[in-house]
Short mmCIF file of C-alpha atoms and ligand atoms in Angstrom, two decimals:
data_model
loop_
_atom_site.label_atom_id
_atom_site.label_comp_id
_atom_site.label_asym_id
_atom_site.label_seq_id
_atom_site.Cartn_x
_atom_site.Cartn_y
_atom_site.Cartn_z
CA UNK Y 1 -18.24 -176.19 -19.12
CA UNK Y 2 -16.48 -178.19 -21.66
CA UNK Y 3 -17.77 -178.59 -25.22
CA UNK Y 4 -19.60 -181.86 -25.90
CA UNK Y 5 -17.26 -184.38 -27.33
CA UNK Y 6 -18.22 -186.36 -30.34
CA UNK Y 7 -17.35 -189.55 -28.10
CA UNK Y 8 -20.50 -188.26 -26.13
CA UNK Y 9 -22.77 -187.53 -28.96
CA UNK Y 10 -21.38 -183.97 -29.94
CA UNK Y 11 -20.32 -182.91 -33.56
CA UNK Y 12 -17.10 -184.37 -34.75
CA UNK Y 13 -14.32 -181.99 -35.46
CA UNK Y 14 -12.84 -183.33 -38.72
CA UNK Y 15 -15.58 -183.77 -41.17
CA UNK Y 16 -16.07 -187.18 -42.86
CA UNK Y 17 -13.99 -187.52 -46.04
CA UNK Y 18 -11.83 -184.40 -45.28
CA UNK Y 19 -8.63 -186.37 -45.10
CA UNK Y 20 -6.75 -187.01 -48.46
CA UNK Y 21 -5.12 -190.36 -48.74
CA UNK Y 22 -1.31 -190.85 -49.26
CA UNK Y 23 0.42 -191.26 -51.55
CA UNK Y 24 -1.24 -188.73 -53.82
CA UNK Y 25 -1.26 -189.95 -57.37
CA UNK Y 26 -0.77 -187.42 -60.00
CA UNK Y 27 -1.11 -187.35 -63.79
CA UNK Y 28 2.75 -187.78 -63.97
CA UNK Y 29 2.54 -190.96 -61.92
CA UNK Y 30 -0.25 -192.43 -63.97
CA UNK Y 31 1.91 -191.61 -67.18
CA UNK Y 32 5.06 -193.08 -65.63
CA UNK Y 33 3.14 -196.35 -65.00
CA UNK Y 34 1.32 -196.51 -68.29
CA UNK Y 35 4.58 -195.90 -70.12
CA UNK Y 36 5.81 -199.32 -68.91
CA UNK Y 37 3.36 -200.72 -71.32
CA UNK Y 38 4.54 -198.66 -74.17
CA UNK Y 39 7.33 -200.70 -75.37
CA UNK Y 40 7.74 -203.29 -78.10
CA UNK Y 41 8.85 -205.94 -75.36
CA UNK Y 42 7.33 -205.58 -72.07
CA UNK Y 43 9.93 -207.78 -70.34
CA UNK Y 44 12.50 -205.32 -71.29
CA UNK Y 45 11.19 -202.90 -68.81
CA UNK Y 46 12.16 -204.92 -65.89
CA UNK Y 47 15.86 -203.89 -66.70
CA UNK Y 48 14.93 -200.40 -67.82
CA UNK Y 49 12.82 -199.61 -64.63
CA UNK Y 50 15.25 -201.29 -62.26
CA UNK Y 51 18.39 -199.66 -63.63
CA UNK Y 52 16.61 -196.41 -63.83
CA UNK Y 53 15.51 -196.39 -60.15
CA UNK Y 54 19.03 -197.69 -59.27
CA UNK Y 55 20.67 -194.79 -60.91
CA UNK Y 56 18.27 -192.11 -59.70
CA UNK Y 57 18.16 -193.23 -56.04
CA UNK Y 58 21.97 -193.55 -55.93
CA UNK Y 59 22.14 -190.07 -57.25
CA UNK Y 60 19.72 -188.62 -54.81
CA UNK Y 61 21.64 -190.42 -52.01
CA UNK Y 62 25.02 -189.42 -53.34
CA UNK Y 63 26.25 -193.12 -52.92
CA UNK Y 64 27.89 -195.40 -55.56
CA UNK Y 65 25.64 -198.39 -55.61
CA UNK Y 66 21.77 -199.15 -55.47
CA UNK Y 67 19.78 -202.37 -55.97
CA UNK Y 68 16.13 -201.89 -56.05
CA UNK Y 69 14.28 -204.95 -54.41
CA UNK Y 70 10.84 -206.08 -53.57
CA UNK Y 71 10.76 -205.02 -49.91
CA UNK Y 72 12.50 -203.07 -47.19
CA UNK Y 73 13.08 -206.14 -45.35
CA UNK Y 74 14.74 -207.69 -48.31
CA UNK Y 75 16.97 -204.42 -48.54
CA UNK Y 76 18.04 -204.84 -44.96
CA UNK Y 77 18.70 -208.63 -45.32
CA UNK Y 78 21.00 -207.66 -48.37
CA UNK Y 79 22.73 -205.14 -46.00
CA UNK Y 80 23.30 -208.05 -43.53
CA UNK Y 81 24.46 -210.46 -46.19
CA UNK Y 82 26.58 -207.63 -47.97
CA UNK Y 83 28.42 -207.07 -44.93
CA UNK Y 84 29.39 -210.68 -44.70
CA UNK Y 85 27.54 -211.28 -41.43
CA UNK Y 86 26.90 -214.93 -40.79
CA UNK Y 87 25.72 -217.70 -38.56
CA UNK Y 88 26.06 -216.81 -34.91
CA UNK Y 89 27.14 -213.27 -35.43
CA UNK Y 90 25.55 -210.61 -33.34
CA UNK Y 91 24.07 -207.36 -34.78
CA UNK Y 92 22.91 -204.85 -32.41
CA UNK Y 93 19.49 -203.22 -33.22
CA UNK Y 94 17.17 -200.90 -31.24
CA UNK Y 95 14.46 -202.44 -28.93
CA UNK Y 96 12.02 -200.18 -30.52
CA UNK Y 97 11.31 -200.47 -34.20
CA UNK Y 98 9.31 -202.48 -36.64
CA UNK Y 99 10.41 -206.02 -36.19
CA UNK Y 100 11.58 -206.36 -39.79
CA UNK Y 101 14.75 -204.70 -38.67
CA UNK Y 102 15.64 -207.77 -36.33
CA UNK Y 103 14.13 -210.19 -38.70
CA UNK Y 104 16.64 -209.18 -41.49
CA UNK Y 105 19.32 -210.25 -38.94
CA UNK Y 106 17.67 -213.65 -38.20
CA UNK Y 107 17.16 -214.28 -42.07
CA UNK Y 108 20.79 -214.61 -42.25
CA UNK Y 109 21.10 -216.92 -39.21
CA UNK Y 110 22.57 -214.04 -37.26
CA UNK Y 111 21.40 -213.02 -33.79
CA UNK Y 112 19.76 -209.66 -33.05
CA UNK Y 113 20.90 -208.04 -29.73
CA UNK Y 114 18.65 -205.26 -28.49
CA UNK Y 115 19.51 -201.94 -27.03
CA UNK Y 116 17.13 -199.55 -25.45
CA UNK Y 117 16.13 -196.13 -26.99
CA UNK Y 118 16.95 -192.60 -26.36
CA UNK Y 119 13.72 -191.36 -24.80
CA UNK Y 120 13.93 -187.95 -26.52
CA UNK Y 121 14.39 -189.27 -30.12
CA UNK Y 122 13.02 -192.85 -29.79
CA UNK Y 123 16.05 -193.95 -31.85
CA UNK Y 124 18.72 -196.28 -30.36
CA UNK Y 125 20.73 -194.56 -27.50
CA UNK Y 126 24.33 -194.63 -28.44
CA UNK Y 127 25.30 -194.31 -24.66
CA UNK Y 128 23.99 -197.95 -24.13
CA UNK Y 129 25.61 -199.58 -27.08
CA UNK Y 130 29.06 -200.29 -25.98
CA UNK Y 131 27.70 -202.43 -22.97
CA UNK Y 132 25.86 -204.69 -25.56
CA UNK Y 133 29.00 -205.30 -27.65
CA UNK Y 134 30.61 -208.92 -27.31
CA UNK Y 135 33.38 -210.65 -29.33
CA UNK Y 136 30.76 -211.92 -31.63
CA UNK Y 137 29.17 -208.48 -32.52
CA UNK Y 138 29.78 -207.70 -36.21
CA UNK Y 139 27.41 -204.66 -36.90
CA UNK Y 140 25.36 -201.87 -35.55
CA UNK Y 141 21.95 -201.29 -37.09
CA UNK Y 142 20.42 -197.95 -36.18
CA UNK Y 143 16.91 -197.04 -37.29
CA UNK Y 144 15.85 -193.69 -38.18
CA UNK Y 145 12.47 -194.22 -36.66
CA UNK Y 146 9.41 -192.03 -37.41
CA UNK Y 147 11.57 -190.24 -39.82
CA UNK Y 148 13.99 -188.83 -37.04
CA UNK Y 149 17.63 -189.42 -37.65
CA UNK Y 150 19.44 -191.53 -35.14
CA UNK Y 151 22.37 -189.91 -33.36
CA UNK Y 152 24.87 -191.05 -35.99
CA UNK Y 153 28.18 -189.70 -35.04
CA UNK Y 154 28.69 -191.60 -31.77
CA UNK Y 155 27.20 -194.65 -33.42
CA UNK Y 156 29.91 -194.34 -36.29
CA UNK Y 157 32.65 -193.60 -33.70
CA UNK Y 158 31.57 -196.69 -31.63
CA UNK Y 159 31.66 -198.79 -34.82
CA UNK Y 160 35.25 -197.58 -35.77
CA UNK Y 161 36.60 -198.22 -32.27
CA UNK Y 162 35.30 -201.88 -32.20
CA UNK Y 163 35.82 -202.52 -35.98
CA UNK Y 164 31.99 -203.01 -36.70
CA UNK Y 165 29.81 -202.46 -39.68
CA UNK Y 166 26.95 -199.91 -39.67
CA UNK Y 167 23.74 -200.66 -41.35
CA UNK Y 168 21.20 -197.93 -41.55
CA UNK Y 169 17.39 -198.71 -41.38
CA UNK Y 170 16.06 -195.97 -43.50
CA UNK Y 171 12.43 -197.62 -44.04
CA UNK Y 172 10.81 -194.61 -42.57
CA UNK Y 173 13.22 -191.68 -43.34
CA UNK Y 174 13.85 -191.00 -46.95
CA UNK Y 175 15.44 -187.75 -47.28
CA UNK Y 176 15.82 -186.97 -43.54
CA UNK Y 177 19.18 -185.54 -42.44
CA UNK Y 178 21.75 -185.57 -39.76
CA UNK Y 179 24.28 -182.73 -39.61
CA UNK Y 180 23.48 -182.06 -43.20
CA UNK Y 181 24.14 -185.70 -44.25
CA UNK Y 182 21.18 -187.61 -45.70
CA UNK Y 183 20.20 -190.73 -43.74
CA UNK Y 184 21.41 -193.81 -45.38
CA UNK Y 185 24.65 -192.34 -46.62
CA UNK Y 186 26.53 -192.43 -43.35
CA UNK Y 187 26.97 -196.23 -42.63
CA UNK Y 188 28.39 -198.96 -44.71
CA UNK Y 189 25.07 -200.01 -46.22
CA UNK Y 190 21.39 -198.98 -45.90
CA UNK Y 191 17.94 -200.41 -46.53
CA UNK Y 192 14.84 -198.37 -47.44
CA UNK Y 193 11.22 -199.58 -47.60
CA UNK Y 194 8.92 -198.20 -50.42
CA UNK Y 195 5.93 -199.85 -49.05
CA UNK Y 196 2.70 -197.87 -49.54
CA UNK Y 197 2.66 -195.95 -46.28
CA UNK Y 198 6.27 -194.78 -46.52
CA UNK Y 199 7.68 -191.25 -47.32
CA UNK Y 200 8.87 -192.56 -50.68
CA UNK Y 201 5.86 -194.58 -51.64
CA UNK Y 202 5.31 -197.43 -54.36
CA UNK Y 203 1.77 -197.62 -53.54
CA UNK Y 204 2.39 -201.22 -52.78
CA UNK Y 205 5.61 -203.01 -51.74
CA UNK Y 206 9.29 -202.37 -52.60
CA UNK Y 207 12.61 -201.55 -51.30
CA UNK Y 208 16.03 -200.22 -52.07
CA UNK Y 209 19.49 -201.29 -51.02
CA UNK Y 210 22.44 -198.89 -51.08
CA UNK Y 211 26.33 -199.02 -50.33
CA UNK Y 212 29.42 -197.33 -51.24
CA UNK Y 213 31.34 -200.60 -50.69
CA UNK Y 214 32.01 -202.55 -53.82
CA UNK Y 215 32.32 -205.92 -52.14
CA UNK Y 216 28.93 -205.40 -50.16
CA UNK Y 217 27.36 -204.44 -53.50
CA UNK Y 218 28.88 -207.53 -55.26
CA UNK Y 219 27.61 -209.94 -52.51
CA UNK Y 220 24.18 -208.35 -52.37
CA UNK Y 221 23.67 -208.24 -56.18
CA UNK Y 222 24.42 -212.13 -56.34
CA UNK Y 223 22.28 -212.92 -53.33
CA UNK Y 224 19.18 -210.81 -54.42
CA UNK Y 225 18.71 -213.02 -57.51
CA UNK Y 226 19.05 -216.86 -56.51
CA UNK Y 227 22.68 -216.34 -55.90
CA UNK Y 228 23.30 -216.16 -59.58
CA UNK Y 229 25.07 -213.41 -61.53
CA UNK Y 230 22.73 -211.79 -64.01
CA UNK Y 231 21.44 -208.42 -64.83
CA UNK Y 232 17.71 -207.78 -64.93
CA UNK Y 233 16.27 -208.44 -68.39
CA UNK Y 234 19.52 -210.20 -69.60
CA UNK Y 235 18.56 -213.52 -68.24
CA UNK Y 236 18.22 -215.25 -71.57
CA UNK Y 237 21.67 -214.17 -72.74
CA UNK Y 238 23.65 -214.30 -69.54
CA UNK Y 239 22.27 -216.79 -66.97
CA UNK Y 240 24.72 -219.49 -65.96
CA UNK Y 241 22.30 -221.49 -63.84
CA UNK Y 242 25.03 -221.71 -61.32
CA UNK Y 243 24.37 -220.39 -57.70
CA UNK Y 244 27.35 -218.70 -56.20
CA UNK Y 245 25.72 -219.13 -52.76
CA UNK Y 246 22.54 -219.30 -51.06
CA UNK Y 247 20.35 -216.64 -52.64
CA UNK Y 248 16.75 -215.27 -52.72
CA UNK Y 249 14.27 -213.81 -55.23
CA UNK Y 250 14.24 -210.28 -54.01
CA UNK Y 251 13.84 -208.43 -57.29
CA UNK Y 252 11.24 -205.49 -57.34
CA UNK Y 253 8.66 -205.20 -60.23
CA UNK Y 254 8.72 -202.72 -62.89
CA UNK Y 255 5.37 -201.08 -62.38
CA UNK Y 256 6.02 -200.14 -58.72
CA UNK Y 257 9.53 -198.99 -59.66
CA UNK Y 258 8.19 -196.73 -62.26
CA UNK Y 259 5.81 -195.30 -59.73
CA UNK Y 260 8.59 -194.70 -57.10
CA UNK Y 261 10.76 -193.04 -59.82
CA UNK Y 262 7.91 -190.56 -60.48
CA UNK Y 263 7.22 -190.03 -56.71
CA UNK Y 264 10.86 -189.56 -56.35
CA UNK Y 265 10.76 -186.38 -58.37
CA UNK Y 266 8.43 -184.78 -55.51
CA UNK Y 267 10.21 -186.41 -52.46
CA UNK Y 268 11.81 -183.19 -51.32
CA UNK Y 269 8.79 -181.09 -51.85
CA UNK Y 270 6.48 -183.60 -50.15
CA UNK Y 271 8.89 -183.84 -47.21
CA UNK Y 272 8.79 -180.11 -46.88
CA UNK Y 273 5.01 -179.94 -46.74
CA UNK Y 274 5.08 -182.80 -44.18
CA UNK Y 275 7.63 -181.17 -42.06
CA UNK Y 276 5.47 -177.92 -42.20
CA UNK Y 277 2.42 -179.69 -41.10
CA UNK Y 278 4.20 -181.33 -38.20
CA UNK Y 279 5.93 -178.22 -37.09
CA UNK Y 280 2.44 -176.56 -37.02
CA UNK Y 281 1.24 -179.45 -34.80
CA UNK Y 282 4.19 -179.16 -32.36
CA UNK Y 283 3.83 -175.37 -32.20
CA UNK Y 284 0.14 -175.79 -31.11
CA UNK Y 285 -0.08 -179.10 -29.34
CA UNK Y 286 2.98 -178.16 -27.18
CA UNK Y 287 0.67 -175.52 -25.46
CA UNK Y 288 -1.65 -178.16 -24.17
CA UNK Y 289 -0.98 -179.53 -20.73
CA UNK Y 290 -0.52 -183.24 -20.51
CA UNK Y 291 0.60 -183.51 -24.20
CA UNK Y 292 4.20 -184.18 -25.22
CA UNK Y 293 5.32 -183.19 -28.62
CA UNK Y 294 8.35 -184.62 -30.53
CA UNK Y 295 11.66 -183.14 -29.68
CA UNK Y 296 14.11 -182.42 -32.51
CA UNK Y 297 17.72 -182.23 -31.76
CA UNK Y 298 19.44 -179.36 -33.49
CA UNK Y 299 21.56 -181.48 -35.68
CA UNK Y 300 18.43 -183.41 -37.03
CA UNK Y 301 16.12 -182.67 -39.85
CA UNK Y 302 13.39 -185.26 -39.51
CA UNK Y 303 10.67 -186.06 -42.17
CA UNK Y 304 8.06 -187.13 -39.78
CA UNK Y 305 6.91 -190.51 -41.28
CA UNK Y 306 4.26 -190.28 -38.40
CA UNK Y 307 3.67 -187.56 -35.83
CA UNK Y 308 4.37 -188.97 -32.38
CA UNK Y 309 2.33 -187.68 -29.37
CA UNK Y 310 3.09 -188.49 -25.72
CA UNK Y 311 0.79 -188.43 -22.61
CA UNK Y 312 1.82 -187.23 -19.29
CA UNK Y 313 -0.84 -187.59 -16.51
CA UNK Y 314 1.64 -186.17 -13.94
CA UNK Y 315 1.52 -182.79 -15.72
CA UNK Y 316 -2.30 -182.78 -15.20
CA UNK Y 317 -2.05 -184.09 -11.63
CA UNK Y 318 -4.20 -187.07 -12.71
CA UNK Y 319 -4.16 -190.47 -11.05
CA UNK Y 320 -4.11 -192.48 -14.03
CA UNK Y 321 -1.38 -194.37 -15.95
CA UNK Y 322 0.04 -192.90 -19.08
CA UNK Y 323 -1.36 -195.80 -20.89
CA UNK Y 324 -4.90 -195.36 -19.49
CA UNK Y 325 -4.67 -191.66 -20.41
CA UNK Y 326 -3.41 -192.52 -24.00
CA UNK Y 327 -6.05 -195.07 -24.59
CA UNK Y 328 -8.95 -192.85 -23.56
CA UNK Y 329 -7.69 -189.90 -25.22
CA UNK Y 330 -7.13 -191.87 -28.31
CA UNK Y 331 -10.67 -193.04 -28.35
CA UNK Y 332 -11.98 -189.58 -27.96
CA UNK Y 333 -9.77 -188.17 -30.77
CA UNK Y 334 -10.91 -191.09 -32.97
CA UNK Y 335 -14.52 -190.13 -32.49
CA UNK Y 336 -13.54 -186.54 -33.47
CA UNK Y 337 -12.40 -187.82 -36.77
CA UNK Y 338 -8.54 -187.54 -35.99
CA UNK Y 339 -6.59 -190.59 -37.31
CA UNK Y 340 -4.78 -191.47 -34.20
CA UNK Y 341 -3.62 -194.89 -32.95
CA UNK Y 342 -1.03 -196.97 -31.72
CA UNK Y 343 1.70 -198.61 -33.87
CA UNK Y 344 3.78 -201.21 -32.13
CA UNK Y 345 1.98 -202.83 -29.13
CA UNK Y 346 5.10 -204.04 -27.39
CA UNK Y 347 8.96 -203.76 -27.72
CA UNK Y 348 10.58 -206.09 -30.28
CA UNK Y 349 12.33 -208.28 -27.95
CA UNK Y 350 8.81 -208.75 -26.03
CA UNK Y 351 7.45 -210.46 -29.30
CA UNK Y 352 6.77 -214.09 -29.31
CA UNK Y 353 9.43 -214.82 -31.91
CA UNK Y 354 11.97 -213.90 -29.27
CA UNK Y 355 10.31 -214.72 -26.10
CA UNK Y 356 9.60 -218.25 -27.54
CA UNK Y 357 12.72 -218.55 -29.79
CA UNK Y 358 10.38 -219.44 -32.60
CA UNK Y 359 12.81 -218.63 -35.65
CA UNK Y 360 13.08 -221.40 -38.02
CA UNK Y 361 11.82 -223.88 -35.61
CA UNK Y 362 13.94 -226.21 -33.21
CA UNK Y 363 15.22 -223.12 -31.56
CA UNK Y 364 17.27 -222.17 -34.58
CA UNK Y 365 19.06 -219.80 -35.21
CA UNK Y 366 19.77 -219.27 -31.33
CA UNK Y 367 20.42 -223.01 -30.87
CA UNK Y 368 22.85 -223.11 -33.67
CA UNK Y 369 25.48 -221.54 -31.46
CA UNK Y 370 26.77 -222.24 -27.91
CA UNK Y 371 26.05 -218.96 -26.28
CA UNK Y 372 22.75 -218.38 -24.70
CA UNK Y 373 20.73 -215.16 -25.76
CA UNK Y 374 18.73 -213.53 -23.07
CA UNK Y 375 15.70 -211.49 -24.17
CA UNK Y 376 14.42 -210.08 -20.78
CA UNK Y 377 11.61 -207.66 -21.55
CA UNK Y 378 12.51 -205.55 -18.38
CA UNK Y 379 15.86 -204.77 -19.82
CA UNK Y 380 14.21 -202.21 -22.16
CA UNK Y 381 12.30 -199.87 -19.93
CA UNK Y 382 12.25 -196.90 -22.10
CA UNK Y 383 11.01 -198.83 -25.13
CA UNK Y 384 8.34 -200.19 -22.89
CA UNK Y 385 7.24 -196.76 -21.41
CA UNK Y 386 7.31 -195.43 -24.92
CA UNK Y 387 4.77 -197.94 -26.15
CA UNK Y 388 2.51 -197.25 -23.25
CA UNK Y 389 2.56 -193.59 -23.35
CA UNK Y 390 2.67 -192.48 -26.83
CA UNK Y 391 0.25 -192.75 -29.96
CA UNK Y 392 0.58 -191.38 -33.63
CA UNK Y 393 -1.26 -188.92 -35.49
CA UNK Y 394 -1.49 -190.51 -38.96
CA UNK Y 395 -2.27 -188.58 -42.30
CA UNK Y 396 0.18 -185.74 -41.75
CA UNK Y 397 1.12 -186.23 -45.28
CA UNK Y 398 0.56 -183.82 -48.22
CA UNK Y 399 -1.68 -183.09 -50.08
CA UNK Y 400 -3.26 -182.46 -46.60
CA UNK Y 401 -2.10 -179.08 -45.23
CA UNK Y 402 -2.58 -176.58 -42.42
CA UNK Y 403 -6.38 -176.45 -42.68
CA UNK Y 404 -6.49 -180.26 -41.58
CA UNK Y 405 -3.59 -179.74 -38.97
CA UNK Y 406 -5.64 -176.83 -37.63
CA UNK Y 407 -8.60 -179.30 -37.28
CA UNK Y 408 -6.35 -181.76 -35.36
CA UNK Y 409 -5.30 -179.22 -33.00
CA UNK Y 410 -8.87 -178.09 -32.46
CA UNK Y 411 -9.79 -181.71 -31.70
CA UNK Y 412 -6.91 -182.17 -29.29
CA UNK Y 413 -7.87 -178.89 -27.33
CA UNK Y 414 -11.50 -180.09 -27.23
CA UNK Y 415 -10.65 -183.63 -25.93
CA UNK Y 416 -8.01 -182.43 -23.58
CA UNK Y 417 -10.34 -179.53 -22.30
CA UNK Y 418 -13.09 -182.25 -21.93
CA UNK Y 419 -10.99 -184.83 -19.99
CA UNK Y 420 -14.04 -185.16 -17.38
CA UNK Y 421 -16.06 -186.58 -20.15
CA UNK Y 422 -13.20 -188.62 -21.51
CA UNK Y 423 -12.27 -190.42 -18.20
CA UNK Y 424 -15.82 -190.78 -16.91
C1 PLP J 1 11.60 -199.50 -39.29
C2 PLP J 1 11.28 -200.43 -40.40
N1 PLP J 1 12.08 -201.29 -40.76
C3 PLP J 1 11.94 -202.18 -41.81
C4 PLP J 1 10.73 -202.20 -42.47
C5 PLP J 1 10.40 -203.31 -43.43
O1 PLP J 1 9.94 -202.75 -44.66
P1 PLP J 1 9.11 -203.59 -45.67
O2 PLP J 1 7.63 -203.61 -45.07
O3 PLP J 1 9.07 -202.83 -46.96
O4 PLP J 1 9.65 -204.86 -45.77
C6 PLP J 1 9.59 -201.19 -42.15
C7 PLP J 1 8.28 -201.31 -42.65
O5 PLP J 1 7.26 -201.16 -42.15
C8 PLP J 1 10.12 -200.37 -40.97
O6 PLP J 1 9.00 -199.54 -40.53
#
């Protein structure tokens, strides 16, 4: 007889209030933010924090230039602008990601072209990229999704062969490595998010742009501040009030930058704890029939932004769809106190903005060029299957540790052992 599930009135496995929130705020973080006030002129802190974060992140990444901005989307947009991508140009992006990856392309009047994912890593499948390249393609934009590095060597080789730029979306993968190289350091430019939930968190919103390319840096530096040439904090002395091109207001703020600088000191330690938590989950959840745990290629060192779990009813000889099994099990796990859920509800090309060509209105930017763009949802079967069959275990972050992971495993065992109650 299976144990009474919390869903059916049994006791929940993870006690209320047991899970500690992310990001952890330490005394050092508090001090770093409060120190922003400890200055004769608070407005000077804009430059001090921005330059400090730029220097420290460039150093961590081993890259030449960094510009702190106010979101990951802004950072990715600066990558697109920095590489000189323009109206009507195409950028290849994965069909499964947060849609900001593709939005960054649209923001520059360029056209996202989607490629399906590798079902093992859930990142863009390099084997499918060449078929999507046209004479208008200007760049490839791999996403290190869920903290898992994309397969960069074949991506870089394709880019070299076709003379394309490579933009890395590192919104979810600060500190992840591919063949020993840190994600964000391999392409021509990279964008990172420091939004609250991210592995490098500002507690609110923020982003970072990096590149080794002087020209890309120069363009991005202009465009992130109205298209004007000025160093943060030097506006009164230096501002020409002459826009050198269409720019935006993408500057980050000094409080969140001070917080990120403090968090950065613990990034590697926090990543190591999250990896340990997730490896523990894989070790134990892999033993449960019907559950698929993440696969890590030998060359990858992921940082597990979230922990991804797949459902395979065939392994249990169940006559239900992966989606039904996932939804029912998810519900039962939630009742047990496990923070599980879905993230994306559909592939990116399936979203209204692409299906209805909403864009800027009047069909732009797609109508601004002669070539028709097709976004057929069925062209991305792996992204669709992934959305149906997978969910996420959230709160795998430190300071939560193996005690909580043990409870997650216990809840999975309980629920999967009580599928009669779950599917009833
Ligand atoms: C893969 C990916 N790209 C880009 C972004 C955009 O970052 P932000 O929310 O900081 O603009 C996110 C954020 O959730 C993301 O997950």
